[in-house]
Amino acid sequence: LIVIVSLLVITILINILFKKQIIRSILIKNIPDINLEEALKRGEDELIEFKSKKSLEYPETLLKSIVSLANSGGGIIFMGINDDATIDPFVVQSIKEIDNIKLKITNYIKEHINPTPDVLIETINLSDNSILLKIKIISSFDPIVYSFNGIFYRRLGNSDIPMDFWTLQKILSNF
């Protein structure tokens, strides 16, 4: 009997984890895979945001954009591109340096966004030492609204704006 109950519990846990992975992969696929050239042509909009590499030193705007996109169905942030769509890439000497930049972003997210959203950070190689980062922000399937330092943001066109009470109430009532 103990063996049967244990197997049943293990089967249920595997089923739950498998379903979450399937849902996550569906949500990732729902974000259009916009490449660099297309993003530069389109410019910033409700799905695309450009952030300069200085956002690592002053991460507030980066984190607001992550929250805003997560609360608005997901999107992509290209880091190493200025607001006027000029490329100002990260210059790196090693893969370790790239990993450290990604880790810094991940730590900012974990420390300042509640709850922690799902993000994928990819590297775009421009030349031997120049890279951009492509950060895919995945909207949650669960009834979650994300906040940065206690403030809820949403996307309006190419802007990140604080949610007013009515918008927040509307989102929460849909869950």
JSON list of C-alpha atoms in Angstrom, two decimals:
[
{"chain": "A", "resi": 1, "resn": "LEU", "atom": "CA", "xyz": [0.00, 0.00, 0.00]},
{"chain": "A", "resi": 2, "resn": "ILE", "atom": "CA", "xyz": [2.84, 2.41, 0.86]},
{"chain": "A", "resi": 3, "resn": "VAL", "atom": "CA", "xyz": [4.50, 1.65, -2.48]},
{"chain": "A", "resi": 4, "resn": "ILE", "atom": "CA", "xyz": [1.27, 2.30, -4.40]},
{"chain": "A", "resi": 5, "resn": "VAL", "atom": "CA", "xyz": [0.66, 5.60, -2.58]},
{"chain": "A", "resi": 6, "resn": "SER", "atom": "CA", "xyz": [4.29, 6.63, -3.16]},
{"chain": "A", "resi": 7, "resn": "LEU", "atom": "CA", "xyz": [4.03, 5.84, -6.87]},
{"chain": "A", "resi": 8, "resn": "LEU", "atom": "CA", "xyz": [0.77, 7.76, -7.08]},
{"chain": "A", "resi": 9, "resn": "VAL", "atom": "CA", "xyz": [2.31, 10.82, -5.40]},
{"chain": "A", "resi": 10, "resn": "ILE", "atom": "CA", "xyz": [5.37, 10.65, -7.68]},
{"chain": "A", "resi": 11, "resn": "THR", "atom": "CA", "xyz": [3.12, 10.34, -10.74]},
{"chain": "A", "resi": 12, "resn": "ILE", "atom": "CA", "xyz": [1.07, 13.37, -9.68]},
{"chain": "A", "resi": 13, "resn": "LEU", "atom": "CA", "xyz": [4.20, 15.45, -9.04]},
{"chain": "A", "resi": 14, "resn": "ILE", "atom": "CA", "xyz": [5.70, 14.51, -12.41]},
{"chain": "A", "resi": 15, "resn": "ASN", "atom": "CA", "xyz": [2.39, 15.35, -14.10]},
{"chain": "A", "resi": 16, "resn": "ILE", "atom": "CA", "xyz": [2.26, 18.80, -12.43]},
{"chain": "A", "resi": 17, "resn": "LEU", "atom": "CA", "xyz": [5.88, 19.60, -13.32]},
{"chain": "A", "resi": 18, "resn": "PHE", "atom": "CA", "xyz": [5.40, 18.38, -16.89]},
{"chain": "A", "resi": 19, "resn": "LYS", "atom": "CA", "xyz": [2.26, 20.53, -17.33]},
{"chain": "A", "resi": 20, "resn": "LYS", "atom": "CA", "xyz": [4.10, 23.62, -16.04]},
{"chain": "A", "resi": 21, "resn": "GLN", "atom": "CA", "xyz": [6.91, 23.01, -18.55]},
{"chain": "A", "resi": 22, "resn": "ILE", "atom": "CA", "xyz": [4.42, 22.62, -21.39]},
{"chain": "A", "resi": 23, "resn": "ILE", "atom": "CA", "xyz": [2.59, 25.81, -20.38]},
{"chain": "A", "resi": 24, "resn": "ARG", "atom": "CA", "xyz": [5.90, 27.70, -20.11]},
{"chain": "A", "resi": 25, "resn": "SER", "atom": "CA", "xyz": [6.98, 26.55, -23.58]},
{"chain": "A", "resi": 26, "resn": "ILE", "atom": "CA", "xyz": [3.61, 27.65, -25.01]},
{"chain": "A", "resi": 27, "resn": "LEU", "atom": "CA", "xyz": [3.96, 31.07, -23.38]},
{"chain": "A", "resi": 28, "resn": "ILE", "atom": "CA", "xyz": [7.50, 31.43, -24.75]},
{"chain": "A", "resi": 29, "resn": "LYS", "atom": "CA", "xyz": [6.23, 30.58, -28.24]},
{"chain": "A", "resi": 30, "resn": "ASN", "atom": "CA", "xyz": [3.50, 33.24, -27.91]},
{"chain": "A", "resi": 31, "resn": "ILE", "atom": "CA", "xyz": [6.17, 35.96, -27.82]},
{"chain": "A", "resi": 32, "resn": "PRO", "atom": "CA", "xyz": [7.07, 36.73, -31.42]},
{"chain": "A", "resi": 33, "resn": "ASP", "atom": "CA", "xyz": [10.72, 35.93, -32.10]},
{"chain": "A", "resi": 34, "resn": "ILE", "atom": "CA", "xyz": [11.72, 39.37, -33.31]},
{"chain": "A", "resi": 35, "resn": "ASN", "atom": "CA", "xyz": [15.27, 39.52, -34.63]},
{"chain": "A", "resi": 36, "resn": "LEU", "atom": "CA", "xyz": [17.62, 42.49, -34.28]},
{"chain": "A", "resi": 37, "resn": "GLU", "atom": "CA", "xyz": [17.05, 43.85, -37.79]},
{"chain": "A", "resi": 38, "resn": "GLU", "atom": "CA", "xyz": [13.28, 43.76, -37.43]},
{"chain": "A", "resi": 39, "resn": "ALA", "atom": "CA", "xyz": [13.46, 45.39, -33.99]},
{"chain": "A", "resi": 40, "resn": "LEU", "atom": "CA", "xyz": [15.62, 48.22, -35.32]},
{"chain": "A", "resi": 41, "resn": "LYS", "atom": "CA", "xyz": [13.15, 48.78, -38.19]},
{"chain": "A", "resi": 42, "resn": "ARG", "atom": "CA", "xyz": [10.09, 48.72, -35.94]},
{"chain": "A", "resi": 43, "resn": "GLY", "atom": "CA", "xyz": [11.58, 50.68, -33.09]},
{"chain": "A", "resi": 44, "resn": "GLU", "atom": "CA", "xyz": [10.17, 50.58, -29.60]},
{"chain": "A", "resi": 45, "resn": "ASP", "atom": "CA", "xyz": [6.53, 49.56, -29.32]},
{"chain": "A", "resi": 46, "resn": "GLU", "atom": "CA", "xyz": [4.23, 47.52, -27.08]},
{"chain": "A", "resi": 47, "resn": "LEU", "atom": "CA", "xyz": [6.44, 44.42, -27.53]},
{"chain": "A", "resi": 48, "resn": "ILE", "atom": "CA", "xyz": [9.94, 45.86, -28.04]},
{"chain": "A", "resi": 49, "resn": "GLU", "atom": "CA", "xyz": [12.05, 47.95, -25.69]},
{"chain": "A", "resi": 50, "resn": "PHE", "atom": "CA", "xyz": [15.61, 49.20, -26.15]},
{"chain": "A", "resi": 51, "resn": "LYS", "atom": "CA", "xyz": [17.90, 49.67, -23.16]},
{"chain": "A", "resi": 52, "resn": "SER", "atom": "CA", "xyz": [21.40, 51.05, -23.20]},
{"chain": "A", "resi": 53, "resn": "LYS", "atom": "CA", "xyz": [24.22, 49.17, -21.57]},
{"chain": "A", "resi": 54, "resn": "LYS", "atom": "CA", "xyz": [24.16, 51.87, -18.87]},
{"chain": "A", "resi": 55, "resn": "SER", "atom": "CA", "xyz": [21.00, 50.18, -17.60]},
{"chain": "A", "resi": 56, "resn": "LEU", "atom": "CA", "xyz": [23.31, 47.81, -15.73]},
{"chain": "A", "resi": 57, "resn": "GLU", "atom": "CA", "xyz": [24.56, 50.74, -13.64]},
{"chain": "A", "resi": 58, "resn": "TYR", "atom": "CA", "xyz": [21.08, 52.26, -13.19]},
{"chain": "A", "resi": 59, "resn": "PRO", "atom": "CA", "xyz": [18.68, 49.29, -13.45]},
{"chain": "A", "resi": 60, "resn": "GLU", "atom": "CA", "xyz": [15.43, 51.04, -12.43]},
{"chain": "A", "resi": 61, "resn": "THR", "atom": "CA", "xyz": [14.23, 51.62, -16.00]},
{"chain": "A", "resi": 62, "resn": "LEU", "atom": "CA", "xyz": [15.21, 48.10, -17.04]},
{"chain": "A", "resi": 63, "resn": "LEU", "atom": "CA", "xyz": [13.26, 46.59, -14.14]},
{"chain": "A", "resi": 64, "resn": "LYS", "atom": "CA", "xyz": [10.21, 48.79, -14.80]},
{"chain": "A", "resi": 65, "resn": "SER", "atom": "CA", "xyz": [10.21, 47.61, -18.42]},
{"chain": "A", "resi": 66, "resn": "ILE", "atom": "CA", "xyz": [10.48, 43.95, -17.39]},
{"chain": "A", "resi": 67, "resn": "VAL", "atom": "CA", "xyz": [7.50, 44.35, -15.03]},
{"chain": "A", "resi": 68, "resn": "SER", "atom": "CA", "xyz": [5.55, 46.34, -17.59]},
{"chain": "A", "resi": 69, "resn": "LEU", "atom": "CA", "xyz": [6.07, 43.75, -20.34]},
{"chain": "A", "resi": 70, "resn": "ALA", "atom": "CA", "xyz": [5.33, 40.83, -17.97]},
{"chain": "A", "resi": 71, "resn": "ASN", "atom": "CA", "xyz": [2.04, 42.50, -16.97]},
{"chain": "A", "resi": 72, "resn": "SER", "atom": "CA", "xyz": [1.15, 43.24, -20.61]},
{"chain": "A", "resi": 73, "resn": "GLY", "atom": "CA", "xyz": [1.50, 39.84, -22.26]},
{"chain": "A", "resi": 74, "resn": "GLY", "atom": "CA", "xyz": [5.29, 39.60, -22.59]},
{"chain": "A", "resi": 75, "resn": "GLY", "atom": "CA", "xyz": [7.86, 41.13, -24.89]},
{"chain": "A", "resi": 76, "resn": "ILE", "atom": "CA", "xyz": [11.53, 41.60, -25.71]},
{"chain": "A", "resi": 77, "resn": "ILE", "atom": "CA", "xyz": [14.16, 43.98, -24.41]},
{"chain": "A", "resi": 78, "resn": "PHE", "atom": "CA", "xyz": [17.27, 44.52, -26.48]},
{"chain": "A", "resi": 79, "resn": "MET", "atom": "CA", "xyz": [20.13, 45.68, -24.25]},
{"chain": "A", "resi": 80, "resn": "GLY", "atom": "CA", "xyz": [22.98, 47.58, -25.84]},
{"chain": "A", "resi": 81, "resn": "ILE", "atom": "CA", "xyz": [20.70, 49.73, -28.00]},
{"chain": "A", "resi": 82, "resn": "ASN", "atom": "CA", "xyz": [19.89, 53.34, -27.17]},
{"chain": "A", "resi": 83, "resn": "ASP", "atom": "CA", "xyz": [16.36, 54.79, -27.38]},
{"chain": "A", "resi": 84, "resn": "ASP", "atom": "CA", "xyz": [17.18, 56.33, -30.77]},
{"chain": "A", "resi": 85, "resn": "ALA", "atom": "CA", "xyz": [17.97, 52.79, -32.07]},
{"chain": "A", "resi": 86, "resn": "THR", "atom": "CA", "xyz": [21.73, 53.34, -32.24]},
{"chain": "A", "resi": 87, "resn": "ILE", "atom": "CA", "xyz": [23.72, 50.28, -31.28]},
{"chain": "A", "resi": 88, "resn": "ASP", "atom": "CA", "xyz": [26.10, 50.70, -28.35]},
{"chain": "A", "resi": 89, "resn": "PRO", "atom": "CA", "xyz": [27.11, 47.10, -27.64]},
{"chain": "A", "resi": 90, "resn": "PHE", "atom": "CA", "xyz": [28.74, 45.53, -24.65]},
{"chain": "A", "resi": 91, "resn": "VAL", "atom": "CA", "xyz": [32.43, 44.90, -25.30]},
{"chain": "A", "resi": 92, "resn": "VAL", "atom": "CA", "xyz": [33.46, 41.68, -23.60]},
{"chain": "A", "resi": 93, "resn": "GLN", "atom": "CA", "xyz": [36.65, 39.68, -23.45]},
{"chain": "A", "resi": 94, "resn": "SER", "atom": "CA", "xyz": [35.30, 36.31, -22.34]},
{"chain": "A", "resi": 95, "resn": "ILE", "atom": "CA", "xyz": [32.23, 34.13, -21.94]},
{"chain": "A", "resi": 96, "resn": "LYS", "atom": "CA", "xyz": [32.66, 34.55, -18.18]},
{"chain": "A", "resi": 97, "resn": "GLU", "atom": "CA", "xyz": [32.15, 38.30, -18.61]},
{"chain": "A", "resi": 98, "resn": "ILE", "atom": "CA", "xyz": [28.91, 37.64, -20.54]},
{"chain": "A", "resi": 99, "resn": "ASP", "atom": "CA", "xyz": [27.75, 35.25, -17.81]},
{"chain": "A", "resi": 100, "resn": "ASN", "atom": "CA", "xyz": [28.48, 37.90, -15.17]},
{"chain": "A", "resi": 101, "resn": "ILE", "atom": "CA", "xyz": [26.34, 40.47, -17.01]},
{"chain": "A", "resi": 102, "resn": "LYS", "atom": "CA", "xyz": [23.48, 37.97, -17.27]},
{"chain": "A", "resi": 103, "resn": "LEU", "atom": "CA", "xyz": [23.85, 37.07, -13.60]},
{"chain": "A", "resi": 104, "resn": "LYS", "atom": "CA", "xyz": [23.74, 40.75, -12.61]},
{"chain": "A", "resi": 105, "resn": "ILE", "atom": "CA", "xyz": [20.46, 41.18, -14.51]},
{"chain": "A", "resi": 106, "resn": "THR", "atom": "CA", "xyz": [19.03, 38.01, -12.98]},
{"chain": "A", "resi": 107, "resn": "ASN", "atom": "CA", "xyz": [19.98, 39.16, -9.49]},
{"chain": "A", "resi": 108, "resn": "TYR", "atom": "CA", "xyz": [18.38, 42.59, -10.06]},
{"chain": "A", "resi": 109, "resn": "ILE", "atom": "CA", "xyz": [15.18, 40.82, -11.11]},
{"chain": "A", "resi": 110, "resn": "LYS", "atom": "CA", "xyz": [15.17, 38.48, -8.09]},
{"chain": "A", "resi": 111, "resn": "GLU", "atom": "CA", "xyz": [15.88, 41.33, -5.65]},
{"chain": "A", "resi": 112, "resn": "HIS", "atom": "CA", "xyz": [13.43, 43.95, -6.93]},
{"chain": "A", "resi": 113, "resn": "ILE", "atom": "CA", "xyz": [10.54, 42.32, -8.82]},
{"chain": "A", "resi": 114, "resn": "ASN", "atom": "CA", "xyz": [7.81, 40.53, -6.96]},
{"chain": "A", "resi": 115, "resn": "PRO", "atom": "CA", "xyz": [6.97, 37.80, -7.79]},
{"chain": "A", "resi": 116, "resn": "THR", "atom": "CA", "xyz": [9.94, 36.92, -9.97]},
{"chain": "A", "resi": 117, "resn": "PRO", "atom": "CA", "xyz": [8.90, 36.70, -13.65]},
{"chain": "A", "resi": 118, "resn": "ASP", "atom": "CA", "xyz": [10.22, 34.18, -16.16]},
{"chain": "A", "resi": 119, "resn": "VAL", "atom": "CA", "xyz": [12.85, 35.68, -18.45]},
{"chain": "A", "resi": 120, "resn": "LEU", "atom": "CA", "xyz": [15.19, 34.22, -21.05]},
{"chain": "A", "resi": 121, "resn": "ILE", "atom": "CA", "xyz": [18.44, 36.10, -21.66]},
{"chain": "A", "resi": 122, "resn": "GLU", "atom": "CA", "xyz": [20.10, 35.41, -25.01]},
{"chain": "A", "resi": 123, "resn": "THR", "atom": "CA", "xyz": [23.34, 36.74, -26.45]},
{"chain": "A", "resi": 124, "resn": "ILE", "atom": "CA", "xyz": [23.51, 38.36, -29.88]},
{"chain": "A", "resi": 125, "resn": "ASN", "atom": "CA", "xyz": [27.08, 38.30, -31.19]},
{"chain": "A", "resi": 126, "resn": "LEU", "atom": "CA", "xyz": [27.94, 41.31, -33.35]},
{"chain": "A", "resi": 127, "resn": "SER", "atom": "CA", "xyz": [31.69, 40.83, -33.70]},
{"chain": "A", "resi": 128, "resn": "ASP", "atom": "CA", "xyz": [34.51, 39.12, -31.83]},
{"chain": "A", "resi": 129, "resn": "ASN", "atom": "CA", "xyz": [34.09, 41.21, -28.66]},
{"chain": "A", "resi": 130, "resn": "SER", "atom": "CA", "xyz": [30.78, 43.04, -29.16]},
{"chain": "A", "resi": 131, "resn": "ILE", "atom": "CA", "xyz": [27.44, 41.67, -28.00]},
{"chain": "A", "resi": 132, "resn": "LEU", "atom": "CA", "xyz": [23.86, 42.70, -27.35]},
{"chain": "A", "resi": 133, "resn": "LEU", "atom": "CA", "xyz": [21.48, 40.98, -24.98]},
{"chain": "A", "resi": 134, "resn": "LYS", "atom": "CA", "xyz": [18.00, 39.90, -25.95]},
{"chain": "A", "resi": 135, "resn": "ILE", "atom": "CA", "xyz": [15.79, 39.52, -22.89]},
{"chain": "A", "resi": 136, "resn": "LYS", "atom": "CA", "xyz": [12.50, 37.72, -23.49]},
{"chain": "A", "resi": 137, "resn": "ILE", "atom": "CA", "xyz": [9.93, 38.47, -20.82]},
{"chain": "A", "resi": 138, "resn": "ILE", "atom": "CA", "xyz": [7.28, 35.79, -20.51]},
{"chain": "A", "resi": 139, "resn": "SER", "atom": "CA", "xyz": [3.79, 36.61, -19.34]},
{"chain": "A", "resi": 140, "resn": "SER", "atom": "CA", "xyz": [2.50, 34.35, -16.60]},
{"chain": "A", "resi": 141, "resn": "PHE", "atom": "CA", "xyz": [-0.22, 31.76, -17.14]},
{"chain": "A", "resi": 142, "resn": "ASP", "atom": "CA", "xyz": [-1.06, 31.99, -13.45]},
{"chain": "A", "resi": 143, "resn": "PRO", "atom": "CA", "xyz": [-3.12, 34.87, -12.04]},
{"chain": "A", "resi": 144, "resn": "ILE", "atom": "CA", "xyz": [-0.11, 37.06, -11.21]},
{"chain": "A", "resi": 145, "resn": "VAL", "atom": "CA", "xyz": [0.53, 40.78, -11.41]},
{"chain": "A", "resi": 146, "resn": "TYR", "atom": "CA", "xyz": [4.18, 41.82, -11.10]},
{"chain": "A", "resi": 147, "resn": "SER", "atom": "CA", "xyz": [5.55, 44.83, -9.25]},
{"chain": "A", "resi": 148, "resn": "PHE", "atom": "CA", "xyz": [8.87, 46.66, -9.08]},
{"chain": "A", "resi": 149, "resn": "ASN", "atom": "CA", "xyz": [9.55, 47.96, -5.57]},
{"chain": "A", "resi": 150, "resn": "GLY", "atom": "CA", "xyz": [5.83, 47.68, -4.79]},
{"chain": "A", "resi": 151, "resn": "ILE", "atom": "CA", "xyz": [4.60, 49.58, -7.88]},
{"chain": "A", "resi": 152, "resn": "PHE", "atom": "CA", "xyz": [2.66, 47.82, -10.66]},
{"chain": "A", "resi": 153, "resn": "TYR", "atom": "CA", "xyz": [3.51, 48.85, -14.22]},
{"chain": "A", "resi": 154, "resn": "ARG", "atom": "CA", "xyz": [1.96, 48.16, -17.61]},
{"chain": "A", "resi": 155, "resn": "ARG", "atom": "CA", "xyz": [2.88, 48.85, -21.21]},
{"chain": "A", "resi": 156, "resn": "LEU", "atom": "CA", "xyz": [1.18, 51.67, -23.10]},
{"chain": "A", "resi": 157, "resn": "GLY", "atom": "CA", "xyz": [2.59, 51.90, -26.62]},
{"chain": "A", "resi": 158, "resn": "ASN", "atom": "CA", "xyz": [6.33, 52.21, -26.11]},
{"chain": "A", "resi": 159, "resn": "SER", "atom": "CA", "xyz": [6.06, 53.49, -22.53]},
{"chain": "A", "resi": 160, "resn": "ASP", "atom": "CA", "xyz": [6.10, 51.87, -19.11]},
{"chain": "A", "resi": 161, "resn": "ILE", "atom": "CA", "xyz": [3.47, 53.50, -16.92]},
{"chain": "A", "resi": 162, "resn": "PRO", "atom": "CA", "xyz": [2.28, 52.85, -13.36]},
{"chain": "A", "resi": 163, "resn": "MET", "atom": "CA", "xyz": [-1.07, 51.10, -13.23]},
{"chain": "A", "resi": 164, "resn": "ASP", "atom": "CA", "xyz": [-3.93, 53.07, -11.84]},
{"chain": "A", "resi": 165, "resn": "PHE", "atom": "CA", "xyz": [-6.31, 51.47, -9.38]},
{"chain": "A", "resi": 166, "resn": "TRP", "atom": "CA", "xyz": [-8.96, 50.75, -12.03]},
{"chain": "A", "resi": 167, "resn": "THR", "atom": "CA", "xyz": [-6.56, 48.97, -14.38]},
{"chain": "A", "resi": 168, "resn": "LEU", "atom": "CA", "xyz": [-5.18, 46.84, -11.56]},
{"chain": "A", "resi": 169, "resn": "GLN", "atom": "CA", "xyz": [-8.68, 45.99, -10.37]},
{"chain": "A", "resi": 170, "resn": "LYS", "atom": "CA", "xyz": [-9.71, 45.04, -13.95]},
{"chain": "A", "resi": 171, "resn": "ILE", "atom": "CA", "xyz": [-6.69, 42.73, -14.35]},
{"chain": "A", "resi": 172, "resn": "LEU", "atom": "CA", "xyz": [-7.30, 41.05, -10.99]},
{"chain": "A", "resi": 173, "resn": "SER", "atom": "CA", "xyz": [-11.02, 40.60, -11.65]},
{"chain": "A", "resi": 174, "resn": "ASN", "atom": "CA", "xyz": [-10.21, 38.71, -14.88]},
{"chain": "A", "resi": 175, "resn": "PHE", "atom": "CA", "xyz": [-8.48, 36.01, -12.85]}
]
